[in-house]
Amino acid sequence: MSLSLELYRSRSRYLAAKAVGGRIPGALAGPIAPLRLVNRDEPRTPAAGWVRVRPRLAGICGSDLATLSGQSSFYFSPLVSMPFVPGHEVVGELLDDVAPAPDPGPDAPASRRDGLAAGTRVVLDPVLSCGARGVGPCRWCAEGQRSRCDRVTVGHVSPGLQTGYCADTGGGWGRRLVAHRDQLHAIPDTLPDKRAVLVEPLACAVHSVRRAGIEPGQSVVVVGAGTVGLFTLLALRSLTQAASVTVVAKHDRQRELAAAFGATDVVAPDRAVNALRRSSRAFLLHPERGTDFLLGGVDVAFEATGASSGLDLALRTVRAGGRVVLAGLPGARADLTPVWYRELELVGAYASGQSPERVSDFDTAIAMATEAPLDGVVSATYPLQRWREAIDHAFAAGRLGALKVTFAPQEE
Amino acid sequence: MSRPGFVLEVDERTPPLIVHRGEGFGLESFPLGTKVLYPPDSLPGIRDVGGAITAALDAPLDSEPLDELLTAGMALTIVFDDISIPLPQMVTPDIRQRVIEAVLERAAAAGVDDVELIAANALHRRMTPAELQRMVGERVFRSFWPDHLRNHDAEDPDGLTHIGETDQGETVEINRRAASSDLIVYVNVNLVPMSGGHKSVPVGLASYRSLRPHHNVHTLQRSRSFMDPPNSAMHHSYERMGTLLADSGVRVFTIETTLNNDTFPKEFAFLNKREWEWSLRDQASYLAAKRGNDLAPAGLRRKVWQRVASPYGVTGVNAGATGPVHERTLASIHRQQLVEVEGQSDVLVFGLPFICPYNVNSIMNPILVMCLGLGYYFNMYRNKPPVREGGTLILFHPTPWEFHQVHHPSYVDFFDEVLSETTDPATIETKFEQQYATDPWYIHLYRHSYAYHGVHPFYMWYWGAHAMEHLGDVILVGANRPAVARMGFRSASTFADALEMASDTVGRSPSITYLHSPPLTLADVR
Ligand SMILES: [Zn+2]
Ligand SMILES: [Zn+2]
């Protein structure tokens, strides 16, 4: 048996959570959360290539909170299997040896060629794609773009776009999970757990920055300065030659970190349109209702709040022909008029992938996790038993000056 | 004969004294020994203003009479001071209306039909049609608006003429219509010693390019004070530009007017008086006005104050060549405002009123509060500042964190973007001025809306540069704390707290000077 937090299907709780989600502090971690602490059977390895992993730290992500609060779209319902153990930002250790891959390919990394020994510390690429599911590669998996896999509902495990949304694999918020060889990335001994647990969200940030296709000298705004926004900023600074990166941040601690991570300018949400107008020398227009917008504006925006207001701001401050990247799970709807009128490119960026030179975003993220000034980014760590406090803390992270809240599933 | 300026030394019998604080006022007790500077009593106004205008136009200084300068077929441009003067606005008819009407009558009689009227607003916001009408009068407005009565546009590429460079390399570029006219008649109202003279045409009709040579930190720090033209580097630059204009054939006939100190209308008449001379009626109207004002909602209070029109008397009308005319003007201003005081003190106190040159019919935002206190008021001196170097300035003003979105859009950004990074005038000038001055959005708003030019908040900040360099400490009493902190100053709830805070810099028993104003007072510090 293994202690886990389990997200179960409860329509009434789901609706209650959706109704008050995020608005009443404590309500989500209280009686209405569709989450419970249970002893479940340990997940079993479903096929060859799968191994058991003992999570050491697992992050609480914005998408987890959206799921808990019923804010995520019903679109996802066929892409998950209930009940599941959440947790897709994981650093753990292998309980089994990982056998070498049968067909490692000519430029496969050492871990695929040689396998990995039990006890190795690994981070998890949570995507459950063709390889893990034991089905022949779809066109995306064949290209190495596993986040785009078309087969995430079939094969050896139940539907689930990622570990942390699949009924069979367990997740980071439990004491055991099972993972496929394709999901594992060994990490160096020099990378402490508190940094390693950030590799998955860093890999996502690397991916969304690659998706943005930023040219040298371009101007960028990152709307939101939670983990997604700040990691996007780090990735922008390490992977692009953007001339300026303005970060829209609500809370003091976020502002400090944005400055420390290399933002050209950090502005409050109510100042953002004016500040971006200034920096881009655009014209400012006041619609009869709704937010002001620019004619002119920045080249590329990243939406990293998950809120309508964030997407609205991004769409209204990007120049004609510019690009808006949905870097986090989009929470709600926005007025798409500027996409049409300003001929914007709206770009999604989900999970991670690889560079055109076929360097895995995870490898890039592991290097960033080692070098970037990430001390203190993991603001709090809770044992599973204190999940209500952990969830509350994560929900109020911005206000409380926290960034990433994690579980240490093996601790009491 | 009106009494001259007066320095009161506060003793046991001194009553509490009026202190302005924005859209409000109150009585404040000053420590014993405080020197209080009162301006001379308001001078008597000229009874026959029309006669004075006629006399000035007929017998100008160093010039032919106006009639001889007016000939059929000529191009005549009448340029007049904009809404930033006088403060508060004067009751109608504005003196400019009277002068302009007299000039137009003579022009008509001479058969001049190419006449244009231009407000010399430089980089100030445009005046609205209603404001123009109030200033020039209904008859003139109806005859000339909108084609031949307009605001100067410092960003109209077709509307400017490059005249040349002074021997100091200062670019002179002014309004094309004015420069190409056969005659400019400049109609001025001279409220403070800073304005008038060669400030009128070379500054009022200039472009940004032509303002840069004197509207900068270096020059302002060397203008001690900018209310004392002979000792003001800024005015020396104006003079070089004025001379260049004259040498290049731009003919200016200057008409300058001065006003007395009848600043406040009947219901606020006590504000024009010395407190110990208040009658029972003054005391009653103080109490009534104060109670009414304190109880009024902020919006209404602003409306009431902005509606104040001063019943100024006209103390001088001089016409002719700019130099000699302005000499007379300055003498007249000195008669009305100058008070001699012995020595500098440790602490200087101002009560800032509700208005400054840039918030007529508008909002006095924090940057304008700074400019009024550290710019205008601080510079109301000759010889040396009334406060010693390293001393403390205490200002009374509520300084709300509030901006007029139409009039002051670049101020909003300046306050948020520039001042949150630095308050040092030189750094601000180097790092930010160009961006703001050339921002196409601000330029658009200046030309087509009613916005001050993008660079204007910079000038406001530079206006305080000499004071910032001179002072050890600036404390605002009763002000919005975050707004004050943003500007790098300190806040106190009460005058007593302010003095307590100042004791770090000036000790426990500092010498104090209170410049009692408005009505305007110019300190001549010996
Ligand atoms: Zn995540
Ligand atoms: Zn696939």
Short mmCIF file of C-alpha atoms in Angstrom, two decimals, chain A residues 265 271 274 277-278 281-284, chain B residues 413 416-417 435-436 438-439 441-442:
data_model
loop_
_atom_site.label_atom_id
_atom_site.label_comp_id
_atom_site.label_asym_id
_atom_site.label_seq_id
_atom_site.Cartn_x
_atom_site.Cartn_y
_atom_site.Cartn_z
CA ASP A 265 11.40 46.53 -16.64
CA ARG A 271 0.51 50.31 -15.21
CA ASN A 274 1.01 52.68 -20.24
CA ARG A 277 3.04 52.10 -24.76
CA ARG A 278 5.98 54.11 -23.54
CA ARG A 281 6.24 54.37 -28.55
CA ALA A 282 2.82 53.17 -29.54
CA PHE A 283 -0.48 55.00 -29.64
CA LEU A 284 -2.96 54.31 -26.86
CA ASP B 413 4.27 58.04 -16.92
CA ASP B 416 5.57 56.05 -12.40
CA GLU B 417 8.46 55.25 -14.64
CA GLN B 435 12.50 59.47 -25.19
CA TYR B 436 9.70 61.53 -23.73
CA THR B 438 10.12 62.62 -29.11
CA ASP B 439 7.39 60.15 -28.16
CA TRP B 441 1.94 59.67 -28.79
CA TYR B 442 2.69 62.64 -26.53
#
